[in-house]
Amino acid sequence: MHTELTDLTARWLAAGHPPTAVRLHILRGLPDDGSTVHRPGGLLRYLLRDVPPVPTGTGSAPEATPPPGEASPEQFLEPRLSARLAGARECAGDHIQPTLFRPIADEALCRDCTAHSAPPR
């Protein structure tokens, strides 16, 4: 399975896709409804089997428009958040690693940072 997945990934890279585009394509194909993936290798094989054309330039060139029913190359470069992360925001406070929280209004700090920065009563 490892050899097969390596070969499939190599086809994407050989076609001119950057590693970030391959990664984003895989992430976009993962289920975002919380369902369990029982055969991750099979899912990766399915996601990587068809190599889309590499986007060339910008504009509305006829060759940049995919045939009906096929995904546009640009969609592989747009990040997509899972349903669990929709509405989350990165805290602007001082953390060792990025910390996400769900804001109630328009706050920029998580609950912990807000509690630490509040003046004592």
JSON list of C-alpha atoms in Angstrom, two decimals:
[
{"chain": "A", "resi": 1, "resn": "MET", "atom": "CA", "xyz": [0.00, 0.00, 0.00]},
{"chain": "A", "resi": 2, "resn": "HIS", "atom": "CA", "xyz": [2.82, 2.44, 0.84]},
{"chain": "A", "resi": 3, "resn": "THR", "atom": "CA", "xyz": [4.45, 1.92, -2.55]},
{"chain": "A", "resi": 4, "resn": "GLU", "atom": "CA", "xyz": [1.16, 2.41, -4.36]},
{"chain": "A", "resi": 5, "resn": "LEU", "atom": "CA", "xyz": [0.36, 5.62, -2.46]},
{"chain": "A", "resi": 6, "resn": "THR", "atom": "CA", "xyz": [3.90, 6.89, -3.06]},
{"chain": "A", "resi": 7, "resn": "ASP", "atom": "CA", "xyz": [3.51, 6.25, -6.79]},
{"chain": "A", "resi": 8, "resn": "LEU", "atom": "CA", "xyz": [0.13, 8.02, -6.87]},
{"chain": "A", "resi": 9, "resn": "THR", "atom": "CA", "xyz": [1.57, 11.02, -5.04]},
{"chain": "A", "resi": 10, "resn": "ALA", "atom": "CA", "xyz": [4.57, 11.05, -7.37]},
{"chain": "A", "resi": 11, "resn": "ARG", "atom": "CA", "xyz": [2.18, 11.30, -10.34]},
{"chain": "A", "resi": 12, "resn": "TRP", "atom": "CA", "xyz": [0.69, 14.50, -8.85]},
{"chain": "A", "resi": 13, "resn": "LEU", "atom": "CA", "xyz": [4.14, 15.99, -8.27]},
{"chain": "A", "resi": 14, "resn": "ALA", "atom": "CA", "xyz": [5.33, 14.96, -11.74]},
{"chain": "A", "resi": 15, "resn": "ALA", "atom": "CA", "xyz": [2.29, 16.69, -13.25]},
{"chain": "A", "resi": 16, "resn": "GLY", "atom": "CA", "xyz": [3.47, 19.94, -11.63]},
{"chain": "A", "resi": 17, "resn": "HIS", "atom": "CA", "xyz": [1.26, 20.14, -8.53]},
{"chain": "A", "resi": 18, "resn": "PRO", "atom": "CA", "xyz": [3.07, 21.54, -5.49]},
{"chain": "A", "resi": 19, "resn": "PRO", "atom": "CA", "xyz": [3.02, 19.40, -2.32]},
{"chain": "A", "resi": 20, "resn": "THR", "atom": "CA", "xyz": [0.65, 21.90, -0.68]},
{"chain": "A", "resi": 21, "resn": "ALA", "atom": "CA", "xyz": [-1.94, 21.36, -3.43]},
{"chain": "A", "resi": 22, "resn": "VAL", "atom": "CA", "xyz": [-1.74, 17.58, -2.93]},
{"chain": "A", "resi": 23, "resn": "ARG", "atom": "CA", "xyz": [-2.15, 18.02, 0.82]},
{"chain": "A", "resi": 24, "resn": "LEU", "atom": "CA", "xyz": [-5.11, 20.37, 0.43]},
{"chain": "A", "resi": 25, "resn": "HIS", "atom": "CA", "xyz": [-6.77, 18.02, -2.05]},
{"chain": "A", "resi": 26, "resn": "ILE", "atom": "CA", "xyz": [-6.49, 15.18, 0.47]},
{"chain": "A", "resi": 27, "resn": "LEU", "atom": "CA", "xyz": [-7.79, 17.35, 3.32]},
{"chain": "A", "resi": 28, "resn": "ARG", "atom": "CA", "xyz": [-10.75, 18.49, 1.24]},
{"chain": "A", "resi": 29, "resn": "GLY", "atom": "CA", "xyz": [-11.64, 14.87, 0.50]},
{"chain": "A", "resi": 30, "resn": "LEU", "atom": "CA", "xyz": [-11.76, 13.82, 4.15]},
{"chain": "A", "resi": 31, "resn": "PRO", "atom": "CA", "xyz": [-15.21, 13.46, 5.68]},
{"chain": "A", "resi": 32, "resn": "ASP", "atom": "CA", "xyz": [-16.12, 16.47, 7.77]},
{"chain": "A", "resi": 33, "resn": "ASP", "atom": "CA", "xyz": [-19.25, 15.06, 9.35]},
{"chain": "A", "resi": 34, "resn": "GLY", "atom": "CA", "xyz": [-17.39, 13.18, 12.08]},
{"chain": "A", "resi": 35, "resn": "SER", "atom": "CA", "xyz": [-17.71, 9.81, 10.37]},
{"chain": "A", "resi": 36, "resn": "THR", "atom": "CA", "xyz": [-14.97, 7.24, 10.92]},
{"chain": "A", "resi": 37, "resn": "VAL", "atom": "CA", "xyz": [-12.58, 6.33, 8.11]},
{"chain": "A", "resi": 38, "resn": "HIS", "atom": "CA", "xyz": [-12.18, 2.55, 8.31]},
{"chain": "A", "resi": 39, "resn": "ARG", "atom": "CA", "xyz": [-9.71, 2.18, 5.43]},
{"chain": "A", "resi": 40, "resn": "PRO", "atom": "CA", "xyz": [-7.54, 5.31, 5.27]},
{"chain": "A", "resi": 41, "resn": "GLY", "atom": "CA", "xyz": [-5.23, 3.84, 2.65]},
{"chain": "A", "resi": 42, "resn": "GLY", "atom": "CA", "xyz": [-8.17, 3.08, 0.39]},
{"chain": "A", "resi": 43, "resn": "LEU", "atom": "CA", "xyz": [-9.49, 6.60, 0.85]},
{"chain": "A", "resi": 44, "resn": "LEU", "atom": "CA", "xyz": [-6.10, 8.06, -0.08]},
{"chain": "A", "resi": 45, "resn": "ARG", "atom": "CA", "xyz": [-5.91, 5.77, -3.11]},
{"chain": "A", "resi": 46, "resn": "TYR", "atom": "CA", "xyz": [-9.35, 6.97, -4.21]},
{"chain": "A", "resi": 47, "resn": "LEU", "atom": "CA", "xyz": [-8.48, 10.65, -3.67]},
{"chain": "A", "resi": 48, "resn": "LEU", "atom": "CA", "xyz": [-5.15, 10.49, -5.52]},
{"chain": "A", "resi": 49, "resn": "ARG", "atom": "CA", "xyz": [-6.06, 8.25, -8.45]},
{"chain": "A", "resi": 50, "resn": "ASP", "atom": "CA", "xyz": [-7.12, 11.06, -10.82]},
{"chain": "A", "resi": 51, "resn": "VAL", "atom": "CA", "xyz": [-4.60, 13.84, -11.37]},
{"chain": "A", "resi": 52, "resn": "PRO", "atom": "CA", "xyz": [-6.26, 17.11, -12.42]},
{"chain": "A", "resi": 53, "resn": "PRO", "atom": "CA", "xyz": [-4.47, 19.52, -14.76]},
{"chain": "A", "resi": 54, "resn": "VAL", "atom": "CA", "xyz": [-2.23, 22.10, -13.11]},
{"chain": "A", "resi": 55, "resn": "PRO", "atom": "CA", "xyz": [-3.76, 25.60, -13.15]},
{"chain": "A", "resi": 56, "resn": "THR", "atom": "CA", "xyz": [-1.88, 27.86, -15.55]},
{"chain": "A", "resi": 57, "resn": "GLY", "atom": "CA", "xyz": [-1.97, 31.62, -15.14]},
{"chain": "A", "resi": 58, "resn": "THR", "atom": "CA", "xyz": [-5.04, 33.62, -14.26]},
{"chain": "A", "resi": 59, "resn": "GLY", "atom": "CA", "xyz": [-7.85, 34.79, -16.40]},
{"chain": "A", "resi": 60, "resn": "SER", "atom": "CA", "xyz": [-10.59, 33.11, -18.34]},
{"chain": "A", "resi": 61, "resn": "ALA", "atom": "CA", "xyz": [-8.64, 31.13, -20.89]},
{"chain": "A", "resi": 62, "resn": "PRO", "atom": "CA", "xyz": [-10.84, 28.42, -22.45]},
{"chain": "A", "resi": 63, "resn": "GLU", "atom": "CA", "xyz": [-8.41, 25.67, -21.44]},
{"chain": "A", "resi": 64, "resn": "ALA", "atom": "CA", "xyz": [-8.64, 26.78, -17.78]},
{"chain": "A", "resi": 65, "resn": "THR", "atom": "CA", "xyz": [-12.36, 25.94, -17.71]},
{"chain": "A", "resi": 66, "resn": "PRO", "atom": "CA", "xyz": [-12.93, 22.29, -16.81]},
{"chain": "A", "resi": 67, "resn": "PRO", "atom": "CA", "xyz": [-15.51, 20.18, -18.61]},
{"chain": "A", "resi": 68, "resn": "PRO", "atom": "CA", "xyz": [-18.92, 19.99, -16.91]},
{"chain": "A", "resi": 69, "resn": "GLY", "atom": "CA", "xyz": [-18.90, 17.69, -13.90]},
{"chain": "A", "resi": 70, "resn": "GLU", "atom": "CA", "xyz": [-15.17, 18.07, -13.24]},
{"chain": "A", "resi": 71, "resn": "ALA", "atom": "CA", "xyz": [-13.63, 20.13, -10.47]},
{"chain": "A", "resi": 72, "resn": "SER", "atom": "CA", "xyz": [-11.79, 23.32, -11.32]},
{"chain": "A", "resi": 73, "resn": "PRO", "atom": "CA", "xyz": [-8.05, 23.29, -10.57]},
{"chain": "A", "resi": 74, "resn": "GLU", "atom": "CA", "xyz": [-8.43, 26.42, -8.42]},
{"chain": "A", "resi": 75, "resn": "GLN", "atom": "CA", "xyz": [-10.60, 24.56, -5.92]},
{"chain": "A", "resi": 76, "resn": "PHE", "atom": "CA", "xyz": [-7.64, 22.35, -4.97]},
{"chain": "A", "resi": 77, "resn": "LEU", "atom": "CA", "xyz": [-5.72, 25.40, -3.80]},
{"chain": "A", "resi": 78, "resn": "GLU", "atom": "CA", "xyz": [-8.46, 26.86, -1.58]},
{"chain": "A", "resi": 79, "resn": "PRO", "atom": "CA", "xyz": [-8.34, 25.68, 2.03]},
{"chain": "A", "resi": 80, "resn": "ARG", "atom": "CA", "xyz": [-11.54, 24.27, 3.48]},
{"chain": "A", "resi": 81, "resn": "LEU", "atom": "CA", "xyz": [-12.34, 24.14, 7.16]},
{"chain": "A", "resi": 82, "resn": "SER", "atom": "CA", "xyz": [-14.08, 21.17, 8.65]},
{"chain": "A", "resi": 83, "resn": "ALA", "atom": "CA", "xyz": [-17.51, 21.68, 10.19]},
{"chain": "A", "resi": 84, "resn": "ARG", "atom": "CA", "xyz": [-15.94, 21.41, 13.66]},
{"chain": "A", "resi": 85, "resn": "LEU", "atom": "CA", "xyz": [-13.71, 24.43, 12.98]},
{"chain": "A", "resi": 86, "resn": "ALA", "atom": "CA", "xyz": [-16.32, 26.62, 11.31]},
{"chain": "A", "resi": 87, "resn": "GLY", "atom": "CA", "xyz": [-16.72, 29.78, 13.35]},
{"chain": "A", "resi": 88, "resn": "ALA", "atom": "CA", "xyz": [-13.50, 29.23, 15.31]},
{"chain": "A", "resi": 89, "resn": "ARG", "atom": "CA", "xyz": [-10.88, 31.96, 15.57]},
{"chain": "A", "resi": 90, "resn": "GLU", "atom": "CA", "xyz": [-7.21, 31.92, 16.52]},
{"chain": "A", "resi": 91, "resn": "CYS", "atom": "CA", "xyz": [-6.52, 33.64, 19.84]},
{"chain": "A", "resi": 92, "resn": "ALA", "atom": "CA", "xyz": [-4.38, 36.77, 19.58]},
{"chain": "A", "resi": 93, "resn": "GLY", "atom": "CA", "xyz": [-2.95, 36.13, 23.06]},
{"chain": "A", "resi": 94, "resn": "ASP", "atom": "CA", "xyz": [0.46, 34.74, 23.98]},
{"chain": "A", "resi": 95, "resn": "HIS", "atom": "CA", "xyz": [0.38, 30.95, 23.52]},
{"chain": "A", "resi": 96, "resn": "ILE", "atom": "CA", "xyz": [3.09, 28.38, 22.88]},
{"chain": "A", "resi": 97, "resn": "GLN", "atom": "CA", "xyz": [1.14, 27.11, 19.87]},
{"chain": "A", "resi": 98, "resn": "PRO", "atom": "CA", "xyz": [-1.91, 28.52, 18.06]},
{"chain": "A", "resi": 99, "resn": "THR", "atom": "CA", "xyz": [-5.07, 28.25, 20.13]},
{"chain": "A", "resi": 100, "resn": "LEU", "atom": "CA", "xyz": [-8.53, 28.22, 18.57]},
{"chain": "A", "resi": 101, "resn": "PHE", "atom": "CA", "xyz": [-11.69, 29.33, 20.32]},
{"chain": "A", "resi": 102, "resn": "ARG", "atom": "CA", "xyz": [-15.29, 30.10, 19.39]},
{"chain": "A", "resi": 103, "resn": "PRO", "atom": "CA", "xyz": [-15.97, 33.80, 19.87]},
{"chain": "A", "resi": 104, "resn": "ILE", "atom": "CA", "xyz": [-19.30, 34.90, 21.28]},
{"chain": "A", "resi": 105, "resn": "ALA", "atom": "CA", "xyz": [-19.07, 38.40, 19.79]},
{"chain": "A", "resi": 106, "resn": "ASP", "atom": "CA", "xyz": [-16.03, 40.06, 18.22]},
{"chain": "A", "resi": 107, "resn": "GLU", "atom": "CA", "xyz": [-13.40, 39.20, 20.84]},
{"chain": "A", "resi": 108, "resn": "ALA", "atom": "CA", "xyz": [-9.83, 38.39, 19.81]},
{"chain": "A", "resi": 109, "resn": "LEU", "atom": "CA", "xyz": [-8.75, 36.61, 23.01]},
{"chain": "A", "resi": 110, "resn": "CYS", "atom": "CA", "xyz": [-9.76, 33.19, 24.29]},
{"chain": "A", "resi": 111, "resn": "ARG", "atom": "CA", "xyz": [-11.41, 32.71, 27.69]},
{"chain": "A", "resi": 112, "resn": "ASP", "atom": "CA", "xyz": [-8.08, 31.99, 29.44]},
{"chain": "A", "resi": 113, "resn": "CYS", "atom": "CA", "xyz": [-6.35, 35.07, 28.04]},
{"chain": "A", "resi": 114, "resn": "THR", "atom": "CA", "xyz": [-9.36, 37.24, 28.87]},
{"chain": "A", "resi": 115, "resn": "ALA", "atom": "CA", "xyz": [-9.35, 35.94, 32.47]},
{"chain": "A", "resi": 116, "resn": "HIS", "atom": "CA", "xyz": [-5.61, 36.62, 32.84]},
{"chain": "A", "resi": 117, "resn": "SER", "atom": "CA", "xyz": [-5.84, 40.14, 31.46]},
{"chain": "A", "resi": 118, "resn": "ALA", "atom": "CA", "xyz": [-8.92, 41.19, 33.50]},
{"chain": "A", "resi": 119, "resn": "PRO", "atom": "CA", "xyz": [-8.16, 43.62, 36.33]},
{"chain": "A", "resi": 120, "resn": "PRO", "atom": "CA", "xyz": [-8.59, 42.16, 39.84]},
{"chain": "A", "resi": 121, "resn": "ARG", "atom": "CA", "xyz": [-11.87, 43.02, 41.56]}
]
